[in-house]
Amino acid sequence: MSGIKGMKHYPAEIREKIVEEYNNGKSQSELSKEYNISRYSIQSWCGLRPETKIRQIAPLPKGRPKAVKNIDDYKKENKRLKMENELLRDFLSLTERK
């Protein structure tokens, strides 16, 4: 292992230069060897990968996905909270607090 975690980040100028050269007719293999950059990265920058095309059209939302709750989820949560409330009342009555 190289000891470097994560992906390499390339400056925007290099990316733009590679995209321009690709659009002018250079192959992905030539660019990959010349700049020592993976073909996957070049494909992503040039919009040749299907997943990057989708992300360019509609970017992914950031953060965790929101959990969609239905009525059963609310019923379970309500039941859990009632049980918790009952336990707290019992505890307080046992410790003689009211």
Coordinates of C-alpha atoms in Angstrom, one line a residue:
M1 CA 0.0 0.0 0.0
S2 CA 1.1 3.5 -0.7
G3 CA 0.0 4.9 2.6
I4 CA -2.2 7.5 0.9
K5 CA -5.9 7.1 1.7
G6 CA -8.7 8.1 -0.6
M7 CA -8.7 9.2 -4.2
K8 CA -6.2 11.5 -5.8
H9 CA -7.5 15.0 -6.5
Y10 CA -6.3 16.7 -9.7
P11 CA -6.4 20.4 -10.3
A12 CA -9.2 21.7 -12.5
E13 CA -6.7 22.9 -15.1
I14 CA -5.4 19.4 -15.7
R15 CA -8.9 18.0 -16.0
E16 CA -9.9 20.7 -18.4
K17 CA -6.7 20.1 -20.5
I18 CA -7.3 16.4 -20.7
V19 CA -11.0 16.9 -21.7
E20 CA -9.9 19.3 -24.3
E21 CA -7.3 16.9 -25.7
Y22 CA -9.8 14.1 -25.7
N23 CA -12.3 16.2 -27.6
N24 CA -9.5 17.0 -30.1
G25 CA -9.1 13.3 -30.9
K26 CA -6.6 11.9 -28.5
S27 CA -7.5 8.4 -27.1
Q28 CA -8.2 7.6 -23.5
S29 CA -5.2 5.2 -23.5
E30 CA -2.8 7.9 -24.8
L31 CA -4.0 10.4 -22.2
S32 CA -3.8 7.8 -19.4
K33 CA -0.2 6.9 -20.2
E34 CA 0.9 10.5 -20.9
Y35 CA -0.5 12.0 -17.6
N36 CA -0.4 8.8 -15.5
I37 CA -4.1 9.1 -14.7
S38 CA -6.5 6.2 -14.7
R39 CA -8.8 5.7 -17.7
Y40 CA -11.7 5.6 -15.2
S41 CA -10.9 9.2 -14.2
I42 CA -10.6 10.3 -17.8
Q43 CA -14.0 8.7 -18.6
S44 CA -15.6 10.4 -15.7
W45 CA -14.3 13.8 -16.6
C46 CA -15.3 13.5 -20.2
G47 CA -18.8 12.3 -19.3
L48 CA -18.3 8.9 -20.9
R49 CA -19.5 6.8 -17.9
P50 CA -23.2 6.3 -17.6
E51 CA -23.3 7.2 -13.9
T52 CA -21.5 10.5 -14.5
K53 CA -24.0 11.4 -17.2
I54 CA -26.9 10.8 -14.7
R55 CA -25.1 12.9 -12.0
Q56 CA -24.6 15.7 -14.5
I57 CA -28.3 15.8 -15.4
A58 CA -29.5 15.5 -11.8
P59 CA -26.9 15.7 -9.0
L60 CA -27.3 13.4 -6.0
P61 CA -28.8 15.0 -2.9
K62 CA -26.3 15.5 -0.1
G63 CA -26.5 13.9 3.4
R64 CA -28.3 10.9 4.6
P65 CA -31.5 9.8 2.9
K66 CA -34.6 10.8 4.7
A67 CA -36.5 7.9 6.2
V68 CA -40.0 7.7 4.9
K69 CA -42.4 7.0 7.8
N70 CA -45.7 5.4 7.4
I71 CA -48.5 5.0 10.0
D72 CA -47.1 1.7 11.3
D73 CA -43.8 3.4 12.2
Y74 CA -45.6 6.1 14.1
K75 CA -47.7 3.5 15.9
K76 CA -44.5 1.6 17.0
E77 CA -42.8 4.8 18.1
N78 CA -45.9 5.8 20.1
K79 CA -46.0 2.4 21.8
R80 CA -42.3 2.7 22.7
L81 CA -42.7 6.1 24.1
K82 CA -45.7 5.1 26.2
M83 CA -43.7 2.2 27.6
E84 CA -40.8 4.4 28.4
N85 CA -43.1 6.9 30.1
E86 CA -44.6 4.2 32.2
L87 CA -41.2 2.9 33.2
L88 CA -40.2 6.5 34.2
R89 CA -43.3 6.9 36.3
D90 CA -42.7 3.6 38.1
F91 CA -39.1 4.6 38.8
L92 CA -40.1 8.0 40.2
S93 CA -42.8 6.4 42.3
L94 CA -40.3 3.9 43.7
T95 CA -37.8 6.7 44.5
E96 CA -40.8 8.5 46.2
R97 CA -40.8 11.5 43.8
K98 CA -44.0 12.7 42.4

